[in-house]
Coordinates of C-alpha atoms in Angstrom, one line a residue:
M717 CA 56.6 76.8 105.7
K718 CA 55.1 80.6 105.3
Y719 CA 55.7 81.8 108.4
V720 CA 59.4 81.4 107.9
A721 CA 58.5 83.7 103.8
L722 CA 56.7 86.2 106.1
I723 CA 59.6 86.7 109.2
I724 CA 62.2 87.3 106.5
C725 CA 59.9 89.9 104.2
L726 CA 59.5 91.9 107.5
Q727 CA 63.6 91.6 108.0
I728 CA 63.7 92.7 104.6
V729 CA 61.6 95.8 104.6
A730 CA 63.2 96.3 108.5
T731 CA 66.7 96.0 106.6
F732 CA 66.0 98.3 103.1
G733 CA 62.7 99.0 104.0
F734 CA 59.9 99.3 100.7
P735 CA 61.1 100.9 97.9
T736 CA 58.9 104.7 97.5
D737 CA 56.9 106.5 94.4
R738 CA 60.2 107.9 94.2
N739 CA 62.0 105.3 93.6
A740 CA 60.1 103.3 91.3
E741 CA 59.2 105.5 88.8
A742 CA 62.8 106.8 89.2
L743 CA 63.9 102.8 88.0
R744 CA 61.1 102.9 85.2
S745 CA 63.5 106.4 84.8
A746 CA 66.8 104.8 84.1
E747 CA 65.0 102.0 82.3
K748 CA 63.1 103.5 80.0
A749 CA 66.4 105.6 78.5
Y750 CA 68.5 103.1 78.4
H751 CA 66.3 101.0 76.1
T752 CA 66.4 104.0 74.2
A753 CA 70.4 104.4 74.1
L754 CA 71.0 101.0 72.9
G755 CA 68.2 101.8 70.2
Q756 CA 70.2 104.3 68.7
V757 CA 73.6 102.7 69.4
L758 CA 72.6 100.7 66.6
I759 CA 71.5 103.9 64.7
N760 CA 74.9 104.9 64.6
V761 CA 76.4 102.2 63.5
D762 CA 73.9 101.4 60.6
Q763 CA 75.5 105.0 59.9
L764 CA 79.1 104.2 59.4
S765 CA 78.1 101.0 58.0
R766 CA 76.3 102.2 55.1
A767 CA 79.1 105.7 55.0
L768 CA 81.8 102.4 54.4
Q769 CA 80.3 101.4 51.8
S770 CA 79.1 104.5 50.1
G771 CA 83.5 105.7 49.9
R772 CA 82.2 108.0 52.0
P773 CA 85.2 110.5 53.3
L774 CA 87.9 109.0 55.9
S775 CA 87.3 112.1 57.4
E776 CA 83.2 111.6 57.8
I777 CA 83.1 108.3 58.7
R778 CA 85.1 108.5 61.9
E779 CA 83.3 111.4 62.4
I780 CA 80.4 109.1 63.0
H781 CA 82.5 106.4 64.3
L782 CA 82.9 108.8 67.1
S783 CA 79.4 109.6 67.0
T784 CA 79.3 105.7 68.3
R785 CA 80.7 105.5 70.5
L786 CA 79.4 108.6 72.3
A787 CA 76.3 106.7 71.9
F788 CA 77.7 103.6 73.2
K789 CA 79.3 105.5 75.9
E790 CA 75.4 106.6 77.4
V791 CA 75.0 102.3 78.0
E792 CA 78.7 100.9 78.9
W793 CA 78.4 102.3 82.0
L794 CA 75.2 99.8 82.5
M795 CA 75.5 97.0 80.0
A796 CA 78.7 96.4 81.3
F797 CA 78.1 95.6 85.4
N798 CA 75.4 93.1 84.1
D799 CA 77.2 92.2 81.4
P800 CA 81.0 92.9 82.3
Q801 CA 82.3 89.5 79.9
S802 CA 80.6 90.1 76.9
V803 CA 81.6 93.6 76.7
G804 CA 85.0 92.9 77.4
R805 CA 85.4 90.0 74.8
L806 CA 83.1 91.7 71.6
L807 CA 81.5 95.1 72.3
N808 CA 84.6 97.3 73.4
G809 CA 87.9 95.1 74.6
A810 CA 92.0 95.9 74.3
P811 CA 92.3 95.8 70.4
L812 CA 94.4 92.8 71.5
P813 CA 94.7 89.2 70.7
K814 CA 93.0 86.7 73.3
T815 CA 93.0 83.1 74.7
E816 CA 89.5 81.1 76.4
Q817 CA 90.2 80.8 79.4
H818 CA 90.2 76.7 80.5
V819 CA 89.9 74.9 78.7
P820 CA 93.1 72.3 77.0
E821 CA 93.9 73.9 74.0
V822 CA 94.6 77.4 72.8
T823 CA 91.6 79.2 71.3
V824 CA 93.0 82.2 70.5
L825 CA 90.0 85.6 69.7
A826 CA 90.6 87.9 68.4
P827 CA 89.9 91.4 68.6
K828 CA 86.1 93.5 68.2
G829 CA 85.0 96.1 69.4
L830 CA 84.8 99.7 68.9
Q831 CA 88.7 99.8 70.6
I832 CA 90.1 97.2 67.8
I833 CA 87.9 99.3 65.6
D834 CA 89.0 103.0 66.9
E835 CA 92.9 102.1 66.1
I836 CA 91.8 100.8 62.9
L837 CA 89.9 103.7 61.7
F838 CA 92.6 106.3 62.8
S839 CA 96.0 105.1 61.6
E840 CA 97.5 106.9 58.7
V841 CA 95.9 104.0 56.0
P842 CA 93.3 102.9 57.6
D843 CA 92.2 98.7 55.9
R844 CA 88.2 100.0 55.3
K845 CA 87.4 96.1 54.0
E846 CA 88.4 95.4 57.7
V847 CA 86.8 98.0 59.0
A848 CA 83.6 96.7 57.2
K849 CA 83.5 93.6 58.4
L850 CA 84.3 95.0 61.9
I851 CA 81.3 96.6 61.9
D852 CA 79.4 94.4 60.6
Q853 CA 80.6 91.6 63.5
F854 CA 79.5 94.6 66.4
R855 CA 76.1 95.3 64.6
R856 CA 75.1 90.9 65.5
D857 CA 77.5 91.0 68.6
F858 CA 75.5 93.6 70.4
Q859 CA 71.8 93.1 69.2
R860 CA 72.0 90.3 71.1
C861 CA 73.9 91.8 73.8
A862 CA 71.2 94.7 73.7
S863 CA 68.4 91.5 72.9
M864 CA 69.6 90.3 76.4
A865 CA 69.8 94.4 78.2
E866 CA 66.3 95.0 76.8
S867 CA 64.9 91.0 78.6
R868 CA 66.4 92.0 82.4
R869 CA 64.2 93.8 84.7
L870 CA 66.9 96.6 86.4
Q871 CA 67.1 96.6 90.2
H872 CA 67.3 99.4 92.4
R873 CA 71.2 97.9 93.7
M874 CA 72.4 97.5 89.6
V875 CA 71.8 101.8 89.3
F876 CA 74.1 102.4 92.1
E877 CA 76.4 99.8 91.7
A878 CA 76.9 100.1 88.1
A879 CA 77.1 104.5 88.6
R880 CA 79.9 104.2 91.3
E881 CA 81.6 100.8 88.8
G882 CA 81.4 103.5 86.0
V883 CA 82.4 106.4 87.0
V884 CA 85.2 105.0 87.9
R885 CA 85.8 102.8 84.5
V886 CA 85.4 106.5 83.2
Y887 CA 88.5 108.0 84.6
T888 CA 90.6 104.7 84.8
L889 CA 90.4 103.7 81.4
G890 CA 88.5 106.9 79.1
L891 CA 90.4 109.6 80.7
T892 CA 93.2 107.7 80.4
G893 CA 93.7 106.6 77.0
F894 CA 93.3 103.5 77.1
D895 CA 90.1 102.9 75.2
T896 CA 90.4 105.0 72.9
P897 CA 93.7 103.5 71.0
G898 CA 93.1 105.9 68.1
S899 CA 91.1 108.1 68.5
V900 CA 92.2 109.8 71.3
N901 CA 88.8 110.9 71.7
A902 CA 89.0 110.2 75.5
L903 CA 87.8 113.8 76.9
A904 CA 84.4 114.2 75.0
E905 CA 83.3 110.4 75.9
G906 CA 83.4 110.4 79.4
R907 CA 81.9 113.2 79.6
R908 CA 79.1 111.7 77.6
A909 CA 79.2 109.0 80.2
M910 CA 79.5 111.2 82.7
A911 CA 76.0 112.9 81.9
A912 CA 74.7 109.5 81.4
I913 CA 75.0 107.9 84.8
H914 CA 73.9 111.8 86.3
S915 CA 71.2 111.6 84.4
A916 CA 69.8 107.6 85.7
L917 CA 70.9 108.8 88.9
R918 CA 69.0 112.4 89.2
G919 CA 65.6 110.7 88.8
Y920 CA 66.5 109.3 92.8
D921 CA 67.1 112.7 93.3
D922 CA 65.4 112.9 97.9
G923 CA 67.2 116.9 98.3
S924 CA 69.3 115.6 100.8
A925 CA 73.0 117.1 101.1
E926 CA 74.5 113.2 100.0
F927 CA 72.4 113.3 96.5
N928 CA 73.4 117.2 96.6
E929 CA 77.3 116.3 96.8
L930 CA 76.8 114.3 94.0
N931 CA 75.2 116.7 91.6
I932 CA 77.4 119.2 91.9
A933 CA 80.4 117.2 91.4
F934 CA 78.8 115.0 88.3
A935 CA 78.4 119.3 86.5
R936 CA 82.5 120.1 88.3
A937 CA 82.9 117.1 86.1
G938 CA 81.4 118.4 82.9
E939 CA 83.1 122.0 83.4
L940 CA 87.0 119.8 83.4
L941 CA 85.9 117.4 80.7
A942 CA 84.8 120.2 77.8
V943 CA 87.8 121.5 78.3
N944 CA 89.1 119.0 75.4
D945 CA 92.8 119.2 75.7
F946 CA 94.8 115.2 77.0
N947 CA 97.8 116.0 76.8
T948 CA 96.8 119.1 79.4
F949 CA 94.1 117.9 81.3
D950 CA 94.6 118.1 85.4
R951 CA 93.3 114.5 86.8
L952 CA 94.6 114.8 90.3
Q953 CA 92.3 117.9 90.3
F954 CA 89.3 115.6 88.3
L955 CA 90.3 112.7 91.3
R956 CA 89.9 115.5 93.7
D957 CA 87.3 117.2 92.8
V958 CA 84.6 114.6 91.1
I959 CA 85.8 111.5 91.9
N960 CA 86.6 111.5 95.6
A961 CA 82.7 113.0 96.0
I962 CA 80.6 110.4 94.1
T963 CA 82.6 107.5 95.1
R964 CA 81.8 108.5 98.9
A965 CA 78.7 110.1 98.6
S966 CA 76.3 107.7 96.6
P967 CA 77.0 104.5 99.1
Q968 CA 75.2 107.2 101.3
V969 CA 72.7 108.2 99.6
Q970 CA 72.5 104.4 98.4
G971 CA 71.8 103.6 102.0
L972 CA 69.6 106.2 102.8
L973 CA 67.4 105.3 99.8
G974 CA 67.2 102.1 101.1
I975 CA 68.6 100.2 98.5
E976 CA 70.3 97.1 99.1
R977 CA 73.9 96.6 98.6
S978 CA 75.7 93.4 96.9
E979 CA 77.6 92.6 99.7
D980 CA 73.9 92.1 101.2
D981 CA 73.6 88.6 99.6
A982 CA 77.5 86.3 99.9
R983 CA 77.0 85.1 96.9
L984 CA 77.8 87.6 94.8
P985 CA 81.3 88.0 96.0
R986 CA 82.7 91.6 94.6
A987 CA 87.1 93.1 95.0
T988 CA 85.8 96.3 95.5
N989 CA 84.3 97.6 98.4
S990 CA 81.0 99.6 98.6
E991 CA 81.7 101.0 102.0
A992 CA 84.8 102.4 101.1
P993 CA 84.7 106.5 100.1
Y994 CA 87.6 106.8 98.2
L995 CA 89.5 105.1 95.1
F996 CA 92.7 104.9 96.8
S997 CA 91.1 104.3 100.0
P998 CA 92.9 100.9 102.0
D999 CA 90.2 99.2 101.7
Y1000 CA 88.8 99.5 97.6
L1001 CA 89.9 96.3 97.0
R1002 CA 89.3 93.5 99.0
A1003 CA 92.3 91.2 99.5
G1004 CA 90.0 88.3 101.5
Y1005 CA 88.7 88.3 97.4
Y1006 CA 91.7 88.0 95.7
A1007 CA 93.5 85.9 98.6
N1008 CA 90.3 83.4 99.3
L1009 CA 90.1 84.5 102.8
D1010 CA 87.3 84.5 104.9
E1011 CA 86.8 86.4 107.8
H1012 CA 88.4 84.2 110.5
P1013 CA 87.6 84.2 114.5
R1014 CA 91.7 82.4 114.0
A1015 CA 93.0 85.2 111.1
S1016 CA 95.2 86.6 113.3
A1017 CA 96.7 83.9 114.9
R1018 CA 97.0 83.0 111.4
R1019 CA 98.1 86.0 110.3
A1020 CA 101.1 85.5 113.5
L1021 CA 102.2 82.3 112.1
G1022 CA 102.4 83.5 108.7
E1023 CA 104.9 85.8 110.0
L1024 CA 107.1 82.7 111.4
L1025 CA 106.9 81.3 108.5
F1026 CA 107.2 83.4 105.9
F1027 CA 111.4 84.0 108.4
D1028 CA 112.2 80.3 109.0
P1029 CA 115.0 79.1 107.2
L1030 CA 113.8 75.9 108.3
L1031 CA 111.7 75.3 105.2
S1032 CA 114.1 74.9 103.2
K1033 CA 116.2 71.6 102.1
D1034 CA 119.6 72.8 103.6
L1035 CA 118.2 76.0 106.0
T1036 CA 120.0 78.3 104.3
L1037 CA 117.1 80.2 102.1
S1038 CA 113.6 81.2 103.9
C1039 CA 110.8 83.4 102.1
A1040 CA 112.8 86.6 103.2
S1041 CA 115.8 85.2 101.5
C1042 CA 114.7 86.8 98.7
H1043 CA 111.7 89.0 99.4
D1044 CA 113.2 91.0 102.2
P1045 CA 111.3 93.3 104.4
E1046 CA 114.2 96.6 103.4
K1047 CA 114.4 95.8 100.9
A1048 CA 110.3 96.6 100.7
F1049 CA 110.5 92.2 100.3
T1050 CA 112.6 92.0 97.3
D1051 CA 115.7 91.0 96.7
G1052 CA 117.8 93.7 95.7
G1053 CA 119.1 91.6 92.5
R1054 CA 120.0 87.7 94.3
A1055 CA 121.5 86.5 90.8
E1056 CA 120.8 82.6 92.3
V1057 CA 117.6 82.5 90.5
L1058 CA 116.2 83.0 87.4
R1059 CA 114.2 85.9 87.4
N1060 CA 114.1 89.6 89.9
A1061 CA 111.9 89.3 92.7
P1062 CA 108.5 91.2 91.9
T1063 CA 108.0 93.4 96.1
L1064 CA 104.7 91.3 97.9
I1065 CA 103.6 94.6 98.5
N1066 CA 99.6 94.2 97.3
S1067 CA 100.9 91.6 95.8
V1068 CA 97.7 89.8 97.1
Y1069 CA 95.2 92.1 94.4
A1070 CA 96.0 89.9 91.8
E1071 CA 94.1 87.2 89.2
K1072 CA 97.4 85.5 88.9
Y1073 CA 100.4 85.1 90.5
F1074 CA 104.1 84.7 89.8
Y1075 CA 105.7 87.1 86.1
D1076 CA 103.9 83.7 83.8
L1077 CA 101.0 84.1 86.0
R1078 CA 100.7 80.8 85.4
E1079 CA 99.0 79.9 89.0
E1080 CA 95.8 80.9 90.3
F1081 CA 95.6 80.8 94.0
L1082 CA 97.8 82.2 96.4
E1083 CA 97.2 80.2 98.6
R1084 CA 99.4 77.6 95.9
Q1085 CA 102.4 80.1 95.1
V1086 CA 104.4 79.0 98.3
K1087 CA 104.1 75.1 96.4
H1088 CA 106.3 76.4 93.2
V1089 CA 109.4 78.3 95.7
V1090 CA 109.3 74.4 97.7
V1091 CA 109.3 73.0 95.1
D1092 CA 111.6 74.4 92.5
R1093 CA 115.9 73.0 93.5
H1094 CA 116.9 76.7 92.9
E1095 CA 114.6 78.0 95.8
F1096 CA 114.0 75.8 99.0
N1097 CA 114.2 71.7 97.0
T1098 CA 112.6 70.5 99.0
D1099 CA 108.7 68.9 99.8
F1100 CA 105.6 69.3 102.3
L1101 CA 106.5 66.3 104.2
T1102 CA 109.9 67.3 105.2
I1103 CA 108.2 70.0 105.9
E1104 CA 105.4 68.9 108.5
K1105 CA 108.2 66.8 109.8
R1106 CA 110.9 69.1 111.3
L1107 CA 107.9 71.2 112.0
R1108 CA 106.2 69.0 114.7
Q1109 CA 110.3 69.2 116.3
S1110 CA 109.3 72.4 118.1
P1111 CA 106.8 71.9 120.6
E1112 CA 106.2 75.7 120.0
Y1113 CA 105.7 75.6 116.9
V1114 CA 102.9 72.5 117.6
E1115 CA 101.0 75.1 120.0
K1116 CA 101.1 77.8 116.9
F1117 CA 99.4 75.5 114.9
A1118 CA 96.8 74.6 117.4
A1119 CA 96.2 77.4 118.0
A1120 CA 95.5 78.2 114.9
Y1121 CA 93.8 75.8 113.8
G1122 CA 92.7 73.9 117.2
D1123 CA 89.4 74.0 115.0
Q1124 CA 89.9 72.0 112.0
P1125 CA 91.9 69.3 114.3
A1126 CA 93.1 67.0 111.1
Y1127 CA 94.9 69.7 109.7
Q1128 CA 96.2 71.6 112.1
L1129 CA 99.6 71.1 110.5
S1130 CA 99.9 69.7 107.6
K1131 CA 100.0 71.1 103.7
W1132 CA 97.4 73.1 103.4
S1133 CA 98.0 74.6 107.0
V1134 CA 102.0 75.9 106.3
S1135 CA 100.7 77.3 102.5
D1136 CA 97.0 78.9 104.6
A1137 CA 99.4 81.1 107.0
L1138 CA 102.2 82.1 104.7
T1139 CA 98.1 83.4 102.6
H1140 CA 97.4 85.2 105.9
Y1141 CA 100.3 86.8 106.1
V1142 CA 101.6 87.9 102.0
A1143 CA 98.5 88.7 101.8
S1144 CA 98.4 91.2 105.2
L1145 CA 101.4 93.3 103.5
T1146 CA 98.9 95.9 101.7
A1147 CA 100.3 99.8 101.9
W1148 CA 97.9 102.2 100.7
D1149 CA 99.2 105.4 103.2
S1150 CA 101.9 107.2 101.0
E1151 CA 102.3 110.4 99.7
F1152 CA 100.0 110.1 97.4
D1153 CA 98.1 107.7 98.3
R1154 CA 97.1 110.6 101.1
Y1155 CA 96.7 113.5 99.2
A1156 CA 95.2 111.9 96.9
R1157 CA 91.8 111.1 99.6
S1158 CA 92.4 114.8 100.1
E1159 CA 93.9 113.7 103.4
T1160 CA 96.2 116.7 102.8
D1161 CA 95.9 119.3 100.4
A1162 CA 100.2 119.7 100.0
I1163 CA 101.6 117.5 97.5
A1164 CA 104.6 118.8 94.9
E1165 CA 104.6 120.0 91.4
D1166 CA 106.0 117.4 89.9
V1167 CA 105.0 114.8 91.3
R1168 CA 101.0 116.1 90.5
R1169 CA 102.4 116.8 86.4
G1170 CA 103.7 113.6 86.9
Y1171 CA 100.5 112.0 87.7
N1172 CA 98.9 113.8 85.6
I1173 CA 102.1 112.7 82.4
F1174 CA 101.9 109.1 83.7
M1175 CA 97.8 108.6 83.6
G1176 CA 97.9 111.0 80.5
K1177 CA 100.1 111.2 77.9
A1178 CA 103.0 108.5 78.4
A1179 CA 99.9 105.6 78.3
C1180 CA 101.4 104.6 82.0
G1181 CA 98.2 104.4 83.4
T1182 CA 97.3 102.4 80.4
C1183 CA 99.0 98.7 81.8
H1184 CA 99.5 100.3 85.2
F1185 CA 95.9 100.5 85.7
A1186 CA 94.9 102.9 89.6
P1187 CA 95.2 102.5 93.0
T1188 CA 97.1 99.2 92.2
F1189 CA 98.9 101.1 89.9
S1190 CA 99.7 97.0 88.2
G1191 CA 98.0 95.7 85.7
L1192 CA 95.0 94.6 87.1
V1193 CA 91.9 96.3 85.0
P1194 CA 89.2 98.3 86.5
P1195 CA 86.6 98.9 86.9
A1196 CA 86.0 95.6 88.0
Y1197 CA 89.9 94.7 89.4
T1198 CA 89.1 90.9 88.5
E1199 CA 91.9 90.4 85.4
S1200 CA 95.4 90.1 85.8
E1201 CA 97.4 92.0 82.4
S1202 CA 101.0 90.7 81.0
E1203 CA 103.0 92.4 78.3
V1204 CA 105.7 92.3 75.8
L1205 CA 107.8 95.6 76.3
G1206 CA 110.8 93.5 74.2
V1207 CA 113.4 93.9 77.0
P1208 CA 116.7 93.3 75.9
A1209 CA 119.3 91.1 77.1
G1210 CA 121.4 93.2 78.6
K1211 CA 121.7 96.9 79.2
I1212 CA 122.2 98.1 75.2
W1213 CA 120.1 100.6 73.6
S1214 CA 120.7 99.4 69.9
G1215 CA 121.3 96.3 68.0
A1216 CA 119.6 94.7 71.1
R1217 CA 119.1 90.8 71.5
I1218 CA 115.8 89.8 73.4
D1219 CA 116.5 88.5 76.5
G1220 CA 115.3 84.0 76.1
D1221 CA 112.6 84.1 78.4
L1222 CA 110.0 82.8 76.9
G1223 CA 108.2 84.2 80.5
R1224 CA 103.9 83.2 80.0
V1225 CA 103.9 81.7 77.1
V1226 CA 106.0 78.1 78.7
N1227 CA 103.9 78.9 82.0
G1228 CA 101.5 75.8 81.4
R1229 CA 98.9 76.5 81.4
P1230 CA 97.4 74.9 77.9
E1231 CA 95.1 77.8 77.1
D1232 CA 98.7 79.9 76.9
E1233 CA 100.0 77.7 74.8
A1234 CA 99.3 80.7 72.3
Y1235 CA 101.8 83.6 69.8
F1236 CA 101.2 86.4 71.9
H1237 CA 102.1 84.9 74.9
R1238 CA 106.0 84.3 74.1
F1239 CA 108.2 86.6 76.1
G1240 CA 104.9 88.3 78.6
F1241 CA 105.6 88.6 81.1
K1242 CA 103.1 90.3 84.2
T1243 CA 102.1 93.9 84.2
P1244 CA 104.1 94.7 88.4
T1245 CA 102.9 97.4 90.5
V1246 CA 104.6 100.5 89.9
R1247 CA 104.2 101.4 93.7
N1248 CA 107.7 101.4 95.9
V1249 CA 109.1 101.2 92.4
A1250 CA 111.8 103.6 94.2
V1251 CA 113.5 101.1 96.2
T1252 CA 112.5 97.7 94.6
A1253 CA 115.6 97.8 91.6
P1254 CA 116.7 95.7 89.7
Y1255 CA 114.1 96.6 87.6
M1256 CA 111.9 94.2 84.8
H1257 CA 111.7 90.7 84.9
N1258 CA 115.2 90.0 85.0
G1259 CA 117.0 93.2 86.7
V1260 CA 118.0 94.5 83.3
Y1261 CA 118.3 98.5 84.2
D1262 CA 119.4 99.4 87.2
D1263 CA 118.1 102.5 87.6
L1264 CA 114.5 104.7 87.2
D1265 CA 115.7 107.0 84.4
E1266 CA 117.1 103.7 82.3
V1267 CA 113.4 102.6 82.8
M1268 CA 112.3 105.4 81.3
K1269 CA 114.5 105.9 79.1
F1270 CA 113.8 102.6 77.7
Y1271 CA 109.9 102.9 77.8
N1272 CA 110.3 106.5 76.0
L1273 CA 112.3 105.0 73.2
G1274 CA 109.5 102.5 72.3
G1275 CA 110.5 99.0 74.0
G1276 CA 111.6 96.4 72.5
A1277 CA 111.3 97.5 69.7
G1278 CA 112.6 101.5 69.9
I1279 CA 116.9 99.6 70.7
G1280 CA 116.8 98.0 68.3
I1281 CA 114.7 93.5 69.1
D1282 CA 112.0 93.2 66.4
V1283 CA 108.7 92.0 68.0
A1284 CA 106.1 90.8 66.3
H1285 CA 103.0 90.9 69.2
Q1286 CA 104.4 93.4 71.6
T1287 CA 101.6 95.0 73.1
L1288 CA 104.4 98.0 73.7
P1289 CA 103.8 101.4 71.3
F1290 CA 106.9 101.0 68.6
D1291 CA 107.4 104.6 68.6
S1292 CA 109.0 107.2 70.8
L1293 CA 106.6 108.4 73.4
S1294 CA 108.4 111.6 73.3
L1295 CA 108.9 112.7 76.0
T1296 CA 110.7 115.1 77.3
D1297 CA 114.0 114.9 80.2
P1298 CA 111.3 117.0 82.4
E1299 CA 108.6 115.4 81.4
V1300 CA 110.7 112.4 82.3
Q1301 CA 111.7 113.4 86.1
D1302 CA 108.4 114.7 86.6
V1303 CA 107.3 110.8 86.1
I1304 CA 109.9 109.3 87.9
A1305 CA 108.8 112.1 91.8
F1306 CA 105.5 111.0 91.0
M1307 CA 106.4 107.5 91.7
Q1308 CA 109.1 107.8 94.0
S1309 CA 105.6 110.0 96.0
L1310 CA 104.2 106.4 96.2
T1311 CA 107.0 104.8 98.4
D1312 CA 105.5 102.9 101.4
Y1313 CA 107.1 100.4 103.0
E1314 CA 108.6 100.9 106.8
G1315 CA 105.0 99.7 108.2
L1316 CA 105.2 96.3 107.3
N1317 CA 109.7 95.8 107.2
H1318 CA 110.1 94.0 110.3
R1319 CA 111.5 90.8 111.0
P1320 CA 110.5 88.2 114.3
R1321 CA 112.6 88.8 117.1
V1322 CA 112.5 84.5 118.6
L1323 CA 111.7 81.9 116.0
P1324 CA 110.3 79.0 117.2
S1325 CA 113.2 76.5 119.7
F1326 CA 114.3 73.1 118.5
P1327 CA 115.3 71.4 122.5
Q1328 CA 116.1 67.6 120.0
R1329 CA 117.4 69.8 117.3
P1330 CA 119.7 72.8 119.0
E1331 CA 121.8 72.7 115.6
W1332 CA 118.7 74.4 114.5
N1333 CA 118.1 77.3 116.7
E1334 CA 121.5 79.5 115.1
R1335 CA 118.9 80.0 111.8
L1336 CA 117.7 83.1 112.9
T1337 CA 121.3 84.6 111.9
T1338 CA 120.8 82.4 108.1
Y1339 CA 117.9 84.9 106.6

């Protein structure tokens, strides 16, 4: 055994090299600064608590609160990487209630931490008692989290990967205003966080061109963020000048220094890919992670089989519907507003990137999604046994299942292999090459000015980016991208702009998952992507709006509350966004620049035949 251990050690050294003295000193320095910064947060929290107890003026309390948040930003990037659950649920989560997941009852978790404190303190009439209570709770929670953080030995990998994730956090949650719902002190906090991350990395500076690129990018971040005007800040310039350089160079530096990566350990699966150079790279998010698919020698055969099944009406009871009937590739895999089912069909393009599926988030696994369609009486209205028997009557299908699943004889043609093949196909429907994507990756320097303005409004003043997160522009929450959000918007039953009535679909609260049966999930629906939104009308879960002007009007008025609907737990801000008509058109221009489906809009020319049932061979005309 000792020889085996020696061989393993030598293999590790051959791959990564021995840590240099410089690396070891850099890690000790980063760890020391981290522990000091943890203590500073507690000092600030104590100052905030005393200021409240002594009845100091609101303006002074707000200033101490902002200083506390700035101190927290120096540690959040590393703390959240190592303990995301505690940071998200206790220290700096969204100011909305949640439910405990994977339990057989409703357990409501009240919002805690700095975001809810920020929201209350910067309201018109803050509840000082509630703030004092929240601060006291934050102190206790932070002390526990800090103790755990101080007892955990940092690794080189943690510093580099937390740094990369941290800059994505700054860009997607910080600079959008998501993280500062009351104060909107986003740019100052972003500057402090970027400086802390750069400080931790600086000790590793090996003089390489790659590290010099990092230094230049962080310096540029400080320059751009020094102009503290939230509404006019150019987030697209910041993406190209700063974020792109850091996400590209940091893994290169990590490799040059011989520091291991999460990808090198199969026990540490991550949704993001550190080898992808940009946030908007096609492989920045791992489709296989979400679809629960490993790389497999027969993957291409399984995708091809799944494509045939997707377009085959044989899967429905009366051979009149296929998956493509409601997810038409010529309509970016939507239905164009079919009236046969309760909800408007969302696009399948990039739909794999989600924690849960369907508008009501009732399904955790993509491979089980087809089950709901098969048994639904408004859709396929059949069962897998019938589907399997039908498929076995086609020699071509039997042959294709054998080719795709021959290594698993028991599952060659079964409920599992049918579902798995469809999963492979749906997971392959990804598109990251729109006009905007190419500009975001600096592959081109040409972008229309209205698109530039629209993106900056979308990610800033209009607050669209606080629910439709980059880069998917859906409810998939950065920077870990492992949680899908739902929102309560107060969508009306009809196109009425005053005195409206809410649509009767209760959404998430009736999805069949016990933990979602909470009052604040009533009328809640998964946040869809706005990619390809220009070609996926009608809009909203019930298809109530026919064009993007109507959608923008709804949001600009303040959602359901703005058109007369009383929803106590609406998550969309009730007040108007105050966007001018030109600003609305700029946002629409940006969303139109996200169109990218032409490479996916083909259909199979011929479906497998059924010699014993020739009447089935005409089914090509039915989808």
